[in-house]
Amino acid sequence: MGFFNEMGLDGLSITLIGLGILALLVLFAGAKTVPQGFNFTIERFGKYTRTLKPGLNLIVPFIDAIGKRINVMEQVLDVPHQEVITRDNASITANGVTFYQILDAAAAAYEVSNLENAILNLTMTNIRTVMGSMDLDELLSNRDEINHRLLNVVDAAVSPWGVKITRIEIKDIDPPKDLVESMGRQMKAEREKRAAILEAEGRRQSAILQAEGAKQAQVLEAEGRKEAAFRDAEARERSAEAEAKATQVVSDAIASGNVQAINYFVANNYIKALESIATSPNQKLLMMPLDASSIIGAIGGIAEIAKESFGGTAPTAARPSRPPTAGPSQ
């Protein structure tokens, strides 16, 4: 009191100062700052009353108290390795990761004890359930389906706790070593099978193309033979017509008493016969000279015909002699 007396303060002033200090203490006790990404629950005499959001908040000092400090940011929870037996009795080990976010701080604080452990055990249980209902081949090739099924099941289970499961990912699926070796042999056999099928298909396609080519070649060859036969027939027909016309001319000349026509006809056939003998593949030796007078007489007959045709004077044609005989062939 001596200190206050020396300061010139009476009892009322001291009381007011004391009340001011008390008011400041009460104000500081009732002002609470919540950081971003967190929610605080408020308990009054041990009972939950409300949730404080990020920023400056006021509570009733000495009556209200902060209960739980809840992290409402998205969090990651590692799921450790665990053994799983698939539907076809293959034993594997798998692990994963779970992403979750608390949406209702009060539910997460008061509806479940040890939230992270609850989410972890729930995730591990459902991994065994989902993966155990699938065959090994299906398990290794359908991770997206596994993740989707796990997400739906776990999210529905933790919804009463005010938690949202945003993602569940299976990280590793490790079959036993002997099973991995067996799968490698199976994959190798399957690839060799596909290679053999492709090779056989290639040979088949090649054979088909070769057959098609041979068929087309035969068709074209037949078309060529047909065209050649048509041309040969046409040539023979024209040759026959020419021969028939020549024979008709000679016949008309003979009928009119022209001896030179007979000489021409005989000489022409005689020369053709000599040509056939000379070009015969079986003729090795031909004795010469033949009866040259016969040939000369034939040529003379041809000359007489030519002179008559051009209006010249024709001398008396030599009488054709006996056709010559060819020497013996060797």
Coordinates of C-alpha atoms in Angstrom, one line a residue:
M1 CA 0.0 0.0 0.0
G2 CA 2.9 2.2 0.6
F3 CA 3.9 1.9 -3.1
F4 CA 0.4 3.0 -4.2
N5 CA 0.4 5.8 -1.7
E6 CA 3.7 7.0 -3.0
M7 CA 2.2 6.9 -6.5
G8 CA -0.7 9.0 -5.4
L9 CA -3.3 6.3 -6.1
D10 CA -6.3 5.8 -3.9
G11 CA -8.2 2.6 -3.3
L12 CA -10.6 3.2 -6.2
S13 CA -7.8 3.7 -8.7
I14 CA -6.1 0.5 -7.5
T15 CA -9.4 -1.4 -7.9
L16 CA -9.9 -0.1 -11.4
I17 CA -6.4 -1.0 -12.4
G18 CA -6.9 -4.5 -11.0
L19 CA -10.1 -4.9 -12.9
G20 CA -8.4 -3.7 -16.2
I21 CA -5.6 -6.2 -15.8
L22 CA -8.2 -9.0 -15.1
A23 CA -10.1 -8.0 -18.2
L24 CA -7.0 -8.2 -20.3
L25 CA -6.2 -11.6 -18.9
V26 CA -9.8 -12.8 -19.6
L27 CA -9.6 -11.4 -23.1
F28 CA -6.3 -13.2 -23.8
A29 CA -7.7 -16.3 -22.3
G30 CA -10.8 -16.1 -24.5
A31 CA -9.1 -15.3 -27.8
K32 CA -7.9 -18.3 -29.7
T33 CA -6.1 -18.3 -33.1
V34 CA -6.6 -21.4 -35.3
P35 CA -4.0 -22.0 -38.0
Q36 CA -4.9 -22.7 -41.6
G37 CA -5.6 -26.3 -42.3
F38 CA -6.8 -27.1 -38.8
N39 CA -10.1 -27.1 -36.9
F40 CA -10.3 -27.0 -33.1
T41 CA -13.2 -28.5 -31.1
I42 CA -14.6 -26.6 -28.1
E43 CA -15.7 -28.4 -25.0
R44 CA -17.7 -26.8 -22.2
F45 CA -17.4 -28.7 -19.0
G46 CA -16.2 -31.7 -21.0
K47 CA -19.0 -31.6 -23.6
Y48 CA -18.5 -30.7 -27.3
T49 CA -20.2 -27.5 -28.2
R50 CA -18.7 -26.2 -31.5
T51 CA -15.8 -26.2 -33.9
L52 CA -13.4 -23.3 -34.4
K53 CA -12.4 -22.5 -38.0
P54 CA -9.0 -21.1 -39.1
G55 CA -8.5 -17.5 -37.9
L56 CA -9.2 -15.5 -34.7
N57 CA -12.0 -17.0 -32.5
L58 CA -13.4 -16.1 -29.1
I59 CA -14.5 -18.5 -26.4
V60 CA -15.7 -18.2 -22.9
P61 CA -12.6 -18.2 -20.8
F62 CA -12.3 -20.6 -17.9
I63 CA -15.5 -22.3 -19.0
D64 CA -14.8 -23.3 -22.6
A65 CA -11.7 -25.3 -23.4
I66 CA -10.1 -26.5 -26.6
G67 CA -10.8 -30.2 -27.0
K68 CA -9.1 -31.7 -30.1
R69 CA -6.9 -30.1 -32.7
I70 CA -7.9 -31.7 -36.0
N71 CA -5.8 -31.6 -39.2
V72 CA -8.3 -31.1 -42.1
M73 CA -5.6 -31.2 -44.8
E74 CA -5.4 -34.2 -47.1
Q75 CA -3.1 -36.8 -45.4
V76 CA -1.2 -39.9 -46.6
L77 CA -1.3 -43.2 -44.7
D78 CA 1.1 -46.0 -45.7
V79 CA -0.3 -49.5 -45.8
P80 CA 2.4 -52.0 -44.9
H81 CA 3.1 -55.3 -46.7
Q82 CA 0.6 -58.1 -46.0
E83 CA 0.1 -61.6 -47.3
V84 CA -2.9 -62.3 -49.5
I85 CA -4.2 -65.6 -50.8
T86 CA -5.9 -65.2 -54.2
R87 CA -8.9 -67.2 -55.4
D88 CA -6.7 -69.7 -57.2
N89 CA -4.7 -70.2 -54.0
A90 CA -1.6 -68.2 -55.0
S91 CA 0.1 -66.5 -52.0
I92 CA 1.3 -63.0 -52.6
T93 CA 2.3 -59.9 -50.6
A94 CA 0.9 -56.5 -51.3
N95 CA 1.2 -53.0 -49.9
G96 CA -0.4 -49.6 -50.7
V97 CA -1.0 -46.1 -49.8
T98 CA -4.3 -44.3 -48.7
F99 CA -5.1 -40.6 -49.1
Y100 CA -7.8 -39.2 -46.8
Q101 CA -9.2 -35.9 -45.6
I102 CA -11.2 -35.0 -42.6
L103 CA -14.4 -33.1 -43.5
D104 CA -16.1 -33.1 -40.1
A105 CA -13.7 -32.4 -37.2
A106 CA -16.3 -33.2 -34.5
A107 CA -17.1 -36.6 -36.0
A108 CA -13.4 -37.4 -36.5
A109 CA -12.7 -36.4 -32.9
Y110 CA -15.6 -38.1 -31.1
E111 CA -17.0 -40.9 -33.3
V112 CA -13.8 -43.0 -33.4
S113 CA -10.8 -43.5 -31.3
N114 CA -7.4 -43.4 -33.0
L115 CA -8.6 -42.4 -36.4
E116 CA -5.4 -43.3 -38.4
N117 CA -5.2 -46.8 -36.9
A118 CA -8.9 -47.4 -37.7
I119 CA -8.4 -46.3 -41.4
L120 CA -5.3 -48.4 -41.7
N121 CA -6.8 -51.6 -40.3
L122 CA -10.0 -51.1 -42.4
T123 CA -7.9 -50.6 -45.6
M124 CA -5.7 -53.7 -44.9
T125 CA -8.8 -55.9 -44.3
N126 CA -10.5 -54.8 -47.5
I127 CA -7.3 -55.3 -49.5
R128 CA -7.3 -59.0 -48.4
T129 CA -11.0 -59.2 -49.2
V130 CA -10.9 -57.6 -52.6
M131 CA -7.6 -59.2 -53.8
G132 CA -8.6 -62.6 -52.4
S133 CA -11.7 -62.7 -54.6
M134 CA -9.6 -62.4 -57.8
D135 CA -7.3 -64.8 -59.7
L136 CA -3.6 -64.1 -59.9
D137 CA -3.6 -63.2 -63.6
E138 CA -6.6 -60.9 -63.0
L139 CA -4.9 -59.4 -60.0
L140 CA -1.8 -58.5 -61.8
S141 CA -3.5 -57.0 -64.8
N142 CA -6.4 -55.1 -63.1
R143 CA -4.9 -52.7 -60.6
D144 CA -7.2 -49.9 -61.5
E145 CA -10.2 -52.1 -60.8
I146 CA -8.7 -53.1 -57.4
N147 CA -8.1 -49.5 -56.5
H148 CA -11.6 -48.5 -57.5
R149 CA -13.2 -51.3 -55.5
L150 CA -11.1 -50.5 -52.4
L151 CA -11.9 -46.8 -52.6
N152 CA -15.7 -47.4 -52.8
V153 CA -15.7 -49.9 -49.9
V154 CA -13.4 -48.0 -47.5
D155 CA -14.9 -44.6 -48.2
A156 CA -18.4 -45.9 -47.4
A157 CA -17.0 -47.4 -44.1
V158 CA -15.3 -44.3 -42.9
S159 CA -18.1 -41.9 -43.9
P160 CA -19.7 -41.8 -40.4
W161 CA -16.3 -40.7 -39.0
G162 CA -16.4 -37.5 -41.0
V163 CA -13.6 -38.7 -43.3
K164 CA -13.4 -38.7 -47.1
I165 CA -11.1 -41.3 -48.7
T166 CA -9.8 -39.6 -51.8
R167 CA -7.6 -42.3 -53.2
I168 CA -6.3 -45.8 -52.5
E169 CA -3.4 -47.1 -54.6
I170 CA -1.8 -50.5 -54.5
K171 CA 2.0 -50.0 -54.8
D172 CA 3.5 -53.5 -55.0
I173 CA 2.2 -56.9 -55.7
D174 CA 5.0 -59.5 -55.1
P175 CA 4.3 -63.1 -56.0
P176 CA 6.6 -65.8 -54.7
K177 CA 9.9 -66.4 -56.5
D178 CA 8.9 -69.8 -57.9
L179 CA 5.6 -68.4 -59.1
V180 CA 7.5 -65.6 -60.9
E181 CA 9.7 -68.1 -62.6
S182 CA 6.7 -70.2 -63.6
M183 CA 5.0 -67.1 -65.0
G184 CA 8.2 -66.3 -67.0
R185 CA 8.2 -69.7 -68.5
Q186 CA 4.5 -69.4 -69.3
M187 CA 5.0 -66.0 -70.9
K188 CA 7.9 -67.3 -73.0
A189 CA 5.8 -70.3 -74.2
E190 CA 3.0 -68.0 -75.1
R191 CA 5.3 -65.7 -77.1
E192 CA 6.8 -68.7 -78.9
K193 CA 3.3 -69.9 -79.6
R194 CA 2.3 -66.6 -81.1
A195 CA 5.5 -66.5 -83.1
A196 CA 4.8 -70.0 -84.5
I197 CA 1.2 -68.9 -85.4
L198 CA 2.4 -65.8 -87.1
E199 CA 5.1 -67.8 -89.0
A200 CA 2.5 -70.4 -90.1
E201 CA 0.1 -67.6 -91.1
G202 CA 2.9 -66.0 -93.1
R203 CA 3.7 -69.3 -94.9
R204 CA 0.0 -69.9 -95.6
Q205 CA -0.4 -66.4 -97.0
S206 CA 2.7 -66.9 -99.1
A207 CA 1.4 -70.2 -100.4
I208 CA -1.9 -68.6 -101.2
L209 CA -0.2 -65.7 -103.1
Q210 CA 2.0 -68.1 -105.0
A211 CA -1.0 -70.3 -105.9
E212 CA -2.9 -67.1 -107.1
G213 CA 0.1 -66.1 -109.1
A214 CA 0.5 -69.6 -110.7
K215 CA -3.3 -69.6 -111.4
Q216 CA -3.0 -66.2 -113.0
A217 CA 0.0 -67.3 -115.1
Q218 CA -1.9 -70.3 -116.3
V219 CA -4.9 -68.2 -117.2
L220 CA -2.7 -65.8 -119.1
E221 CA -0.8 -68.7 -120.8
A222 CA -4.1 -70.3 -121.8
E223 CA -5.3 -67.0 -123.2
G224 CA -2.0 -66.8 -125.1
R225 CA -2.4 -70.3 -126.5
K226 CA -6.0 -69.5 -127.4
E227 CA -5.0 -66.4 -129.3
A228 CA -2.1 -68.2 -131.0
A229 CA -4.3 -71.0 -132.0
F230 CA -6.8 -68.5 -133.4
R231 CA -4.0 -66.8 -135.3
D232 CA -2.7 -70.1 -136.6
A233 CA -6.1 -71.2 -137.7
E234 CA -6.7 -67.9 -139.4
A235 CA -3.3 -68.3 -141.2
R236 CA -4.0 -71.9 -142.2
E237 CA -7.4 -70.8 -143.5
R238 CA -5.9 -68.0 -145.6
S239 CA -3.2 -70.4 -146.9
A240 CA -5.8 -72.9 -147.7
E241 CA -7.9 -70.3 -149.5
A242 CA -4.8 -69.2 -151.5
E243 CA -3.9 -72.8 -152.3
A244 CA -7.5 -73.5 -153.3
K245 CA -7.5 -70.4 -155.5
A246 CA -4.2 -71.3 -157.1
T247 CA -5.4 -74.8 -157.7
Q248 CA -8.6 -73.4 -159.2
V249 CA -6.6 -71.2 -161.5
V250 CA -4.4 -74.1 -162.7
S251 CA -7.5 -76.3 -163.1
D252 CA -9.1 -73.6 -165.3
A253 CA -5.9 -73.2 -167.3
I254 CA -5.7 -77.0 -167.8
A255 CA -9.4 -77.1 -168.8
S256 CA -8.7 -74.4 -171.4
G257 CA -5.9 -76.5 -172.9
N258 CA -2.9 -74.5 -171.6
V259 CA 0.0 -76.9 -171.2
Q260 CA 2.2 -74.3 -169.6
A261 CA -0.1 -74.3 -166.5
I262 CA 0.5 -78.0 -166.1
N263 CA 4.3 -77.4 -166.3
Y264 CA 4.0 -74.7 -163.6
F265 CA 2.0 -76.9 -161.3
V266 CA 4.4 -79.8 -161.7
A267 CA 7.5 -77.7 -161.3
N268 CA 6.1 -76.0 -158.2
N269 CA 5.3 -79.3 -156.5
Y270 CA 8.6 -80.7 -157.7
I271 CA 10.6 -77.9 -156.1
K272 CA 8.6 -78.2 -152.8
A273 CA 9.4 -81.9 -152.8
L274 CA 13.1 -81.2 -153.2
E275 CA 12.9 -78.7 -150.4
S276 CA 11.2 -81.2 -148.1
I277 CA 13.9 -83.8 -148.9
A278 CA 16.7 -81.3 -148.2
T279 CA 15.3 -80.1 -144.9
S280 CA 14.1 -83.5 -143.6
P281 CA 15.6 -84.2 -140.1
N282 CA 16.2 -87.8 -141.1
Q283 CA 18.1 -86.8 -144.3
K284 CA 21.8 -87.1 -143.8
L285 CA 23.2 -87.2 -147.3
L286 CA 21.7 -86.1 -150.7
M287 CA 23.4 -87.1 -153.9
M288 CA 23.7 -84.4 -156.5
P289 CA 23.2 -83.6 -159.3
L290 CA 19.7 -84.7 -159.8
D291 CA 18.0 -84.8 -163.2
A292 CA 18.7 -81.2 -164.0
S293 CA 16.9 -81.3 -167.3
S294 CA 13.6 -81.8 -165.5
I295 CA 14.3 -78.8 -163.3
I296 CA 15.3 -76.7 -166.3
G297 CA 12.2 -77.8 -168.2
A298 CA 10.0 -76.8 -165.2
I299 CA 11.7 -73.5 -165.0
G300 CA 11.2 -73.0 -168.7
G301 CA 7.5 -73.7 -168.3
I302 CA 7.3 -71.1 -165.6
A303 CA 9.0 -68.6 -167.9
E304 CA 6.5 -69.4 -170.8
I305 CA 3.6 -68.7 -168.5
A306 CA 5.1 -65.4 -167.5
K307 CA 5.7 -64.3 -171.1
E308 CA 2.1 -65.3 -172.0
S309 CA 0.8 -63.3 -169.1
F310 CA 2.7 -60.2 -170.2
G311 CA 1.9 -60.7 -173.9
G312 CA 5.2 -62.1 -175.0
T313 CA 5.8 -64.9 -177.7
A314 CA 6.2 -68.2 -176.0
P315 CA 8.6 -70.8 -177.5
T316 CA 7.7 -74.5 -177.5
A317 CA 8.1 -75.7 -173.9
A318 CA 10.4 -78.6 -173.3
R319 CA 8.6 -81.8 -172.2
P320 CA 9.2 -82.4 -168.6
S321 CA 11.2 -85.5 -168.0
R322 CA 10.8 -88.0 -165.3
P323 CA 11.2 -86.6 -161.9
P324 CA 14.6 -87.2 -160.4
T325 CA 15.2 -89.7 -157.7
A326 CA 17.0 -88.9 -154.5
G327 CA 20.1 -90.7 -153.5
P328 CA 20.0 -93.1 -150.6
S329 CA 20.1 -91.5 -147.2
Q330 CA 22.7 -92.5 -144.7

